[in-house]
Amino acid sequence: MEILTACLKSFAVGGALCALGQLLIDRTRLTPARILTAYVVAGVLLGAVGLYEPLAEWAGAGACVPLTGFGNTLARGVREAVEEKGVLGAFTGGITASAAGIAAAVFLSRPAFGRLPRGARLARIERSPNYR
């Protein structure tokens, strides 16, 4: 039952963030790029005032996976790096904290992950009994 509750919370928060983004696309003249940027900034601001961590603990992946989570990760990385390195941490902390996510995004956006099948692979797919 505990897992079901966690999934429902995550779905509700993640779904609400997605629905809000869709409403902003449909009802305003904001471009998707500006909305995405606003989500990152919202994550930074919510983290700065201490509201993001309680939300992330309550909602789990529903709050951590969207771009608000990325913004919070950037802000937390900067905060921690400034405490350790001083002013230099303001320039390096966000990148260091989010390096794994950035690397994964770059790696998975390579054409090999989104390329349509061709050649021998396409022929094998077309011969499959599951191909329609």
Coordinates of C-alpha atoms in Angstrom, one line a residue:
M1 CA 0.0 0.0 0.0
E2 CA 2.9 2.3 0.7
I3 CA 4.2 1.9 -2.8
L4 CA 0.8 2.7 -4.3
T5 CA 0.6 5.9 -2.2
A6 CA 4.0 7.0 -3.3
C7 CA 3.2 6.3 -7.0
L8 CA -0.1 8.3 -6.7
K9 CA 1.7 11.3 -5.1
S10 CA 4.4 11.2 -7.8
F11 CA 1.8 10.9 -10.5
A12 CA -0.3 13.8 -9.1
V13 CA 2.6 16.2 -8.8
G14 CA 4.3 15.3 -12.0
G15 CA 1.0 15.3 -13.8
A16 CA 0.1 18.7 -12.4
L17 CA 3.4 20.1 -13.6
C18 CA 2.8 18.7 -17.0
A19 CA -0.8 20.0 -17.1
L20 CA 0.4 23.4 -16.1
G21 CA 3.0 23.5 -18.9
Q22 CA 0.3 22.4 -21.4
L23 CA -2.1 25.1 -20.2
L24 CA 0.7 27.7 -20.6
I25 CA 1.4 26.5 -24.1
D26 CA -2.3 26.5 -25.1
R27 CA -3.5 29.6 -23.3
T28 CA -0.5 32.0 -23.5
R29 CA 1.9 33.2 -26.2
L30 CA 4.8 31.7 -24.2
T31 CA 7.0 29.5 -26.3
P32 CA 7.9 26.0 -25.0
A33 CA 11.5 27.1 -24.5
R34 CA 10.4 30.0 -22.2
I35 CA 8.1 27.6 -20.2
L36 CA 10.9 25.1 -19.8
T37 CA 13.2 27.9 -18.6
A38 CA 10.5 29.1 -16.2
Y39 CA 10.4 25.6 -14.7
V40 CA 14.1 25.6 -14.1
V41 CA 14.0 29.0 -12.5
A42 CA 11.0 27.9 -10.4
G43 CA 13.0 25.0 -9.1
V44 CA 15.9 27.3 -8.2
L45 CA 13.6 29.8 -6.4
L46 CA 11.7 27.1 -4.6
G47 CA 15.0 25.5 -3.5
A48 CA 16.3 28.9 -2.4
V49 CA 13.3 29.6 -0.1
G50 CA 13.4 26.0 1.3
L51 CA 10.1 24.8 -0.2
Y52 CA 11.5 22.4 -2.8
E53 CA 13.0 19.8 -0.5
P54 CA 9.7 19.1 1.4
L55 CA 7.9 18.9 -1.9
A56 CA 10.4 16.5 -3.3
E57 CA 10.3 14.3 -0.2
W58 CA 6.5 14.1 -0.3
A59 CA 6.1 13.7 -4.1
G60 CA 9.2 11.7 -4.9
A61 CA 10.0 11.4 -8.6
G62 CA 6.9 13.5 -9.5
A63 CA 8.9 16.6 -8.2
C64 CA 12.5 15.4 -8.9
V65 CA 12.3 14.3 -12.5
P66 CA 10.8 17.4 -14.2
L67 CA 12.8 20.5 -15.0
T68 CA 12.0 21.9 -11.6
G69 CA 14.2 19.2 -10.1
F70 CA 17.0 20.2 -12.5
G71 CA 16.8 23.8 -11.3
N72 CA 16.8 22.7 -7.7
T73 CA 19.9 20.5 -8.4
L74 CA 21.7 23.4 -10.0
A75 CA 20.9 25.7 -7.0
R76 CA 21.8 23.1 -4.4
G77 CA 25.1 22.5 -6.2
V78 CA 25.9 26.2 -6.3
R79 CA 25.1 26.6 -2.6
E80 CA 27.3 23.7 -1.5
A81 CA 30.2 24.7 -3.8
V82 CA 30.1 28.3 -2.5
E83 CA 30.3 27.0 1.1
E84 CA 33.3 24.9 0.1
K85 CA 35.2 27.1 -2.5
G86 CA 33.8 30.6 -1.9
V87 CA 32.9 32.7 -4.9
L88 CA 34.5 30.3 -7.4
G89 CA 31.8 27.7 -6.4
A90 CA 29.1 30.0 -7.8
F91 CA 30.6 29.2 -11.3
T92 CA 31.3 25.5 -10.8
G93 CA 28.8 24.1 -8.4
G94 CA 25.8 23.9 -10.7
I95 CA 27.7 22.1 -13.4
T96 CA 29.3 19.7 -11.0
A97 CA 26.0 18.8 -9.3
S98 CA 24.2 18.2 -12.6
A99 CA 27.0 16.7 -14.6
A100 CA 25.6 13.2 -14.7
G101 CA 22.2 14.4 -15.9
I102 CA 23.8 16.6 -18.6
A103 CA 26.1 13.8 -19.7
A104 CA 23.2 11.4 -20.0
A105 CA 21.1 13.9 -22.0
V106 CA 24.0 14.5 -24.4
F107 CA 24.8 10.8 -24.8
L108 CA 21.1 9.8 -25.3
S109 CA 20.5 12.5 -27.9
R110 CA 23.0 11.0 -30.2
P111 CA 21.5 9.8 -33.6
A112 CA 22.2 6.2 -32.8
F113 CA 19.4 6.3 -30.1
G114 CA 16.8 7.9 -32.4
R115 CA 17.8 6.6 -35.8
L116 CA 15.2 4.7 -37.8
P117 CA 16.2 1.1 -38.8
R118 CA 17.8 0.6 -42.2
G119 CA 19.7 -2.0 -44.1
A120 CA 19.9 -5.5 -42.6
R121 CA 18.1 -4.4 -39.4
L122 CA 15.2 -3.0 -41.3
A123 CA 15.0 -6.2 -43.4
R124 CA 15.0 -8.4 -40.3
I125 CA 12.2 -6.3 -38.7
E126 CA 10.1 -6.5 -41.9
R127 CA 10.4 -10.3 -41.9
S128 CA 9.2 -10.5 -38.3
P129 CA 5.8 -12.0 -37.8
N130 CA 5.0 -9.1 -35.4
Y131 CA 5.6 -6.5 -38.1
R132 CA 2.5 -5.1 -39.6

